[in-house]
Amino acid sequence: MQQFFISAPLAVGGHVIFPADIERQLRRVLRVRGGETVRLIDAEGMPFLARLVLKKNGVEADCVEALQERRELSTPLILAPARIKKEKWEWMLQKATELGVSEIWPILTERVNEAEPSPNRLAREHRILQEAAEQCERHRIPYIQKTLSLEELLTVVRQRDDFFAIVLAERQEEKAPPLSEVLDSVVPEKAMVLIIGPEGGFSSTEFARFAEEKVAFAGLGPRILRAETAAILSVGMAAQLQERRARNR
Ligand code: SAM
């Protein structure tokens, strides 16, 4: 069923007049009929079923049911990846959204070659996050932060007791236990921050800074994964751990 995010609070019995972009999509792309139902997520992240009403000058909907469902992870899951090439970056944004990530914090590291994105490109990234969130029926669109330098990232995680930061580190076997073990050691209340390097990896100076700041190191096995593979594997593992903990609660 099609889902749309609405930037206002909704209630059962309420009525929605869709903005022009959603109206266009409903009429021209989806060719909907009056009476069909859609999912609406309101400004508070609350899900509703709504019945469409086609009018001459627009598309409207009646909110008919508040849905009782869980779609979001119980604790924030933050992905802090170095920017990588556009196509892979956008693929990573889409998949991380499907897996439940709450925020993306792009980071600038020594070996990042990607330029700061233009406003157009940032808008496109936001659309990718929104469409992925709609497609997988999430209640929240992940938030994409402005790019942080490595030092800004380290300052944020140092200041926040409720964050647990993990750097994914290849070829650091002696320092980096398997990610599954590191994740198991994180108390459920802590928001996890998963830090992924660029195509060229982190430099030894950067690894030394992570160690000084007591960021946990974790490995994903003996093979060198592409940055986007490492990002998605680690987000998937952290999300599955949260789902398992939620089931056992
Ligand atoms: N420069 C590195 C090299 O050629 O040896 C490869 C960097 S890798 C393509 C990009 C990022 O993915 C790394 O910085 C790390 O964060 C993550 N990564 C890749 N493979 C990993 C592994 N086996 N364990 C942990 N992290 C990994």
Coordinates of C-alpha atoms and ligand atoms in Angstrom, one line a residue:
M1 CA 0.0 0.0 0.0
Q2 CA 1.3 3.5 -0.8
Q3 CA 2.5 5.6 2.1
F4 CA 3.0 9.3 2.3
F5 CA 4.5 11.6 5.0
I6 CA 2.2 14.5 5.9
S7 CA 3.7 17.5 7.7
A8 CA 0.8 18.1 10.0
P9 CA -0.7 16.2 13.0
L10 CA -3.6 13.8 12.0
A11 CA -6.5 12.1 13.9
V12 CA -9.1 9.5 13.1
G13 CA -12.1 11.3 11.6
G14 CA -9.8 14.1 10.3
H15 CA -9.5 15.2 6.7
V16 CA -6.4 15.7 4.7
I17 CA -5.9 17.9 1.6
F18 CA -2.8 16.7 -0.2
P19 CA -0.1 19.1 -1.3
A20 CA 0.5 19.4 -5.1
D21 CA 3.4 17.0 -5.3
I22 CA 1.5 14.2 -3.6
E23 CA -1.6 15.0 -5.6
R24 CA 0.4 14.7 -8.8
Q25 CA 1.9 11.4 -7.8
L26 CA -1.5 10.0 -6.8
R27 CA -3.3 11.1 -10.0
R28 CA -0.6 10.9 -12.7
V29 CA 1.8 8.2 -11.5
L30 CA -0.4 5.9 -9.4
R31 CA -3.7 6.7 -11.2
V32 CA -5.6 6.1 -8.0
R33 CA -9.4 5.9 -7.7
G34 CA -11.7 7.4 -5.0
G35 CA -12.2 5.0 -2.1
E36 CA -8.7 3.5 -2.3
T37 CA -6.8 3.4 1.0
V38 CA -3.3 4.8 1.6
R39 CA -1.0 4.9 4.6
L40 CA -0.3 8.4 6.0
I41 CA 2.4 9.2 8.6
D42 CA 1.8 12.4 10.3
A43 CA 4.2 15.0 11.6
E44 CA 4.6 13.1 14.9
G45 CA 5.4 9.9 13.2
M46 CA 2.0 8.4 13.9
P47 CA 0.6 6.0 11.2
F48 CA -3.0 6.1 9.9
L49 CA -5.0 4.5 7.2
A50 CA -6.9 7.0 5.0
R51 CA -9.5 6.7 2.3
L52 CA -9.0 8.8 -0.8
V53 CA -11.5 11.3 -2.0
L54 CA -10.9 12.5 -5.6
K55 CA -12.1 16.1 -6.1
K56 CA -12.2 18.1 -9.3
N57 CA -9.4 20.4 -8.0
G58 CA -7.4 18.1 -5.8
V59 CA -7.1 14.8 -3.9
E60 CA -8.2 14.6 -0.3
A61 CA -8.4 11.8 2.2
D62 CA -10.4 10.8 5.3
C63 CA -8.4 9.4 8.1
V64 CA -10.2 6.2 9.1
E65 CA -7.9 4.2 11.4
A66 CA -4.9 4.8 13.7
L67 CA -2.5 1.9 13.0
Q68 CA -1.0 0.0 16.0
E69 CA 2.4 -1.1 14.6
R70 CA 6.1 -0.8 15.4
R71 CA 8.4 0.2 12.6
E72 CA 11.2 2.1 14.3
L73 CA 14.1 0.8 16.3
S74 CA 13.9 1.4 20.0
T75 CA 17.2 3.2 20.3
P76 CA 18.7 5.6 17.7
L77 CA 21.1 4.0 15.3
I78 CA 23.5 6.5 13.7
L79 CA 25.6 5.8 10.7
A80 CA 28.7 8.0 10.4
P81 CA 30.2 7.2 7.0
A82 CA 32.9 9.1 5.1
R83 CA 31.4 10.4 1.8
I84 CA 32.1 8.0 -1.0
K85 CA 31.2 8.2 -4.8
K86 CA 27.7 9.4 -5.5
E87 CA 26.2 6.2 -6.8
K88 CA 27.4 4.1 -4.0
W89 CA 26.6 6.8 -1.4
E90 CA 23.0 7.0 -2.6
W91 CA 22.7 3.2 -2.6
M92 CA 24.0 3.2 0.9
L93 CA 21.4 5.9 2.0
Q94 CA 18.6 3.9 0.6
K95 CA 19.6 0.5 2.1
A96 CA 20.5 2.0 5.5
T97 CA 17.0 3.6 5.6
E98 CA 15.4 0.3 4.9
L99 CA 17.4 -1.3 7.7
G100 CA 16.2 1.3 10.3
V101 CA 19.0 3.8 10.6
S102 CA 17.8 7.0 12.4
E103 CA 20.5 9.5 11.4
I104 CA 23.3 9.8 8.8
W105 CA 26.3 11.8 9.8
P106 CA 28.6 12.2 6.8
I107 CA 32.2 12.7 7.9
L108 CA 35.2 14.3 6.3
T109 CA 38.4 12.3 6.7
E110 CA 41.9 12.6 5.3
R111 CA 41.2 10.3 2.3
V112 CA 37.8 11.6 1.3
N113 CA 37.9 12.8 -2.3
E114 CA 34.2 13.8 -2.6
A115 CA 33.4 17.5 -2.6
E116 CA 30.7 18.9 -0.3
P117 CA 27.4 18.2 -2.0
S118 CA 25.5 21.1 -3.7
P119 CA 22.0 22.1 -2.3
N120 CA 20.5 20.2 -5.3
R121 CA 22.4 17.1 -4.4
L122 CA 21.4 17.4 -0.7
A123 CA 17.7 17.7 -1.8
R124 CA 18.1 14.6 -3.9
E125 CA 19.6 12.7 -0.9
H126 CA 16.7 13.8 1.2
R127 CA 14.3 12.5 -1.5
I128 CA 16.1 9.1 -1.5
L129 CA 15.7 8.8 2.2
Q130 CA 12.1 9.8 2.1
E131 CA 11.2 7.4 -0.8
A132 CA 13.0 4.6 1.0
A133 CA 11.2 5.3 4.2
E134 CA 7.9 5.3 2.4
Q135 CA 8.6 2.1 0.5
C136 CA 9.5 0.2 3.6
E137 CA 6.6 1.7 5.6
R138 CA 8.7 3.5 8.2
H139 CA 7.3 6.1 10.5
R140 CA 10.4 8.4 10.4
I141 CA 12.6 9.7 7.6
P142 CA 16.2 9.4 8.7
Y143 CA 17.8 12.8 9.3
I144 CA 21.0 13.6 7.3
Q145 CA 23.3 15.9 9.2
K146 CA 25.7 18.4 7.7
T147 CA 29.2 17.0 7.1
L148 CA 31.3 16.7 10.3
S149 CA 35.1 16.8 10.4
L150 CA 36.5 13.8 12.3
E151 CA 37.3 16.1 15.3
E152 CA 33.7 17.4 15.3
L153 CA 32.4 13.8 15.3
L154 CA 34.8 12.9 18.2
T155 CA 33.7 15.9 20.2
V156 CA 30.0 15.0 19.8
V157 CA 30.6 11.4 20.9
R158 CA 32.8 12.5 23.8
Q159 CA 30.1 14.8 25.1
R160 CA 27.2 12.4 24.9
D161 CA 27.1 9.7 27.6
D162 CA 24.1 8.1 25.8
F163 CA 26.1 7.4 22.7
F164 CA 28.4 4.4 22.0
A165 CA 30.7 4.9 19.1
I166 CA 32.2 2.1 17.1
V167 CA 34.8 2.5 14.3
L168 CA 34.8 -0.3 11.7
A169 CA 38.4 -1.1 11.3
E170 CA 39.8 -3.5 8.7
R171 CA 43.2 -5.1 9.2
Q172 CA 43.3 -4.3 12.9
E173 CA 42.7 -7.8 14.1
E174 CA 44.5 -7.5 17.4
K175 CA 42.6 -4.2 18.3
A176 CA 39.3 -4.9 16.7
P177 CA 37.1 -7.7 18.0
P178 CA 34.3 -9.0 15.8
L179 CA 31.5 -6.4 15.5
S180 CA 28.9 -9.0 16.8
E181 CA 30.9 -9.1 20.1
V182 CA 31.2 -5.4 20.4
L183 CA 27.5 -4.9 19.8
D184 CA 26.6 -7.4 22.4
S185 CA 28.5 -5.4 25.0
V186 CA 26.5 -2.2 24.3
V187 CA 23.8 -1.6 26.8
P188 CA 20.4 -1.3 25.1
E189 CA 19.8 2.3 26.2
K190 CA 22.8 3.6 24.3
A191 CA 22.5 5.0 20.8
M192 CA 25.1 3.3 18.6
V193 CA 27.2 5.4 16.2
L194 CA 28.8 3.3 13.5
I195 CA 31.8 5.0 11.9
I196 CA 32.9 3.8 8.4
G197 CA 36.0 5.0 6.5
P198 CA 36.2 6.1 2.8
E199 CA 37.4 4.0 -0.1
G200 CA 41.0 4.6 0.9
G201 CA 40.3 3.7 4.6
F202 CA 41.3 5.7 7.7
S203 CA 44.9 6.8 8.1
S204 CA 47.1 5.6 11.0
T205 CA 46.8 9.1 12.6
E206 CA 43.0 8.8 12.4
F207 CA 43.1 5.4 14.0
A208 CA 45.3 6.8 16.7
R209 CA 42.7 9.6 17.4
F210 CA 39.9 7.0 17.7
A211 CA 42.0 5.0 20.1
E212 CA 42.8 8.2 22.2
E213 CA 39.1 9.0 22.4
K214 CA 38.2 5.5 23.5
V215 CA 36.0 4.8 20.5
A216 CA 35.5 1.0 20.3
F217 CA 37.2 -0.7 17.3
A218 CA 35.3 -3.6 15.6
G219 CA 36.0 -5.8 12.6
L220 CA 33.9 -7.5 10.0
G221 CA 36.1 -10.4 9.2
P222 CA 39.3 -10.9 7.3
R223 CA 38.2 -9.6 3.9
I224 CA 38.4 -5.9 2.9
L225 CA 34.8 -4.8 2.2
R226 CA 33.8 -1.9 0.1
A227 CA 32.8 1.0 2.3
E228 CA 29.1 0.7 1.4
T229 CA 29.2 -3.0 2.1
A230 CA 30.8 -2.4 5.5
A231 CA 28.2 0.3 6.3
I232 CA 25.2 -1.9 5.4
L233 CA 26.5 -5.0 7.0
S234 CA 27.2 -3.1 10.3
V235 CA 23.8 -1.3 10.3
G236 CA 22.1 -4.6 9.6
M237 CA 23.8 -6.3 12.5
A238 CA 23.1 -3.5 14.9
A239 CA 19.5 -3.3 13.8
Q240 CA 19.0 -7.0 14.1
L241 CA 20.5 -6.9 17.6
Q242 CA 17.9 -4.3 18.6
E243 CA 15.1 -6.3 17.1
R244 CA 16.2 -9.4 19.0
R245 CA 16.4 -7.4 22.2
A246 CA 12.9 -5.9 21.6
R247 CA 11.4 -9.4 21.1
N248 CA 13.0 -10.7 24.3
R249 CA 11.9 -7.8 26.4
Ligands
SAM1 N1 41.9 1.3 2.5 C1 41.6 0.0 2.9 C2 42.5 -1.0 2.2 O1 42.6 -0.9 1.0 O2 43.0 -1.8 2.9 C3 40.1 -0.4 2.6 C4 39.1 0.6 3.2 S1 37.5 -0.1 3.0 C5 37.3 -0.1 1.3 C6 36.5 1.2 3.6 C7 36.0 1.1 5.0 O3 35.1 0.0 5.2 C8 37.0 1.0 6.0 O4 37.6 2.2 6.4 C9 36.3 0.4 7.2 O5 35.6 1.3 8.0 C10 35.3 -0.5 6.5 N2 35.7 -1.9 6.3 C11 36.0 -2.6 5.2 N3 36.3 -3.9 5.4 C12 36.3 -4.0 6.8 C13 36.5 -5.1 7.7 N4 36.9 -6.3 7.2 N5 36.3 -4.9 9.0 C14 36.0 -3.7 9.5 N6 35.7 -2.6 8.7 C15 35.9 -2.8 7.4

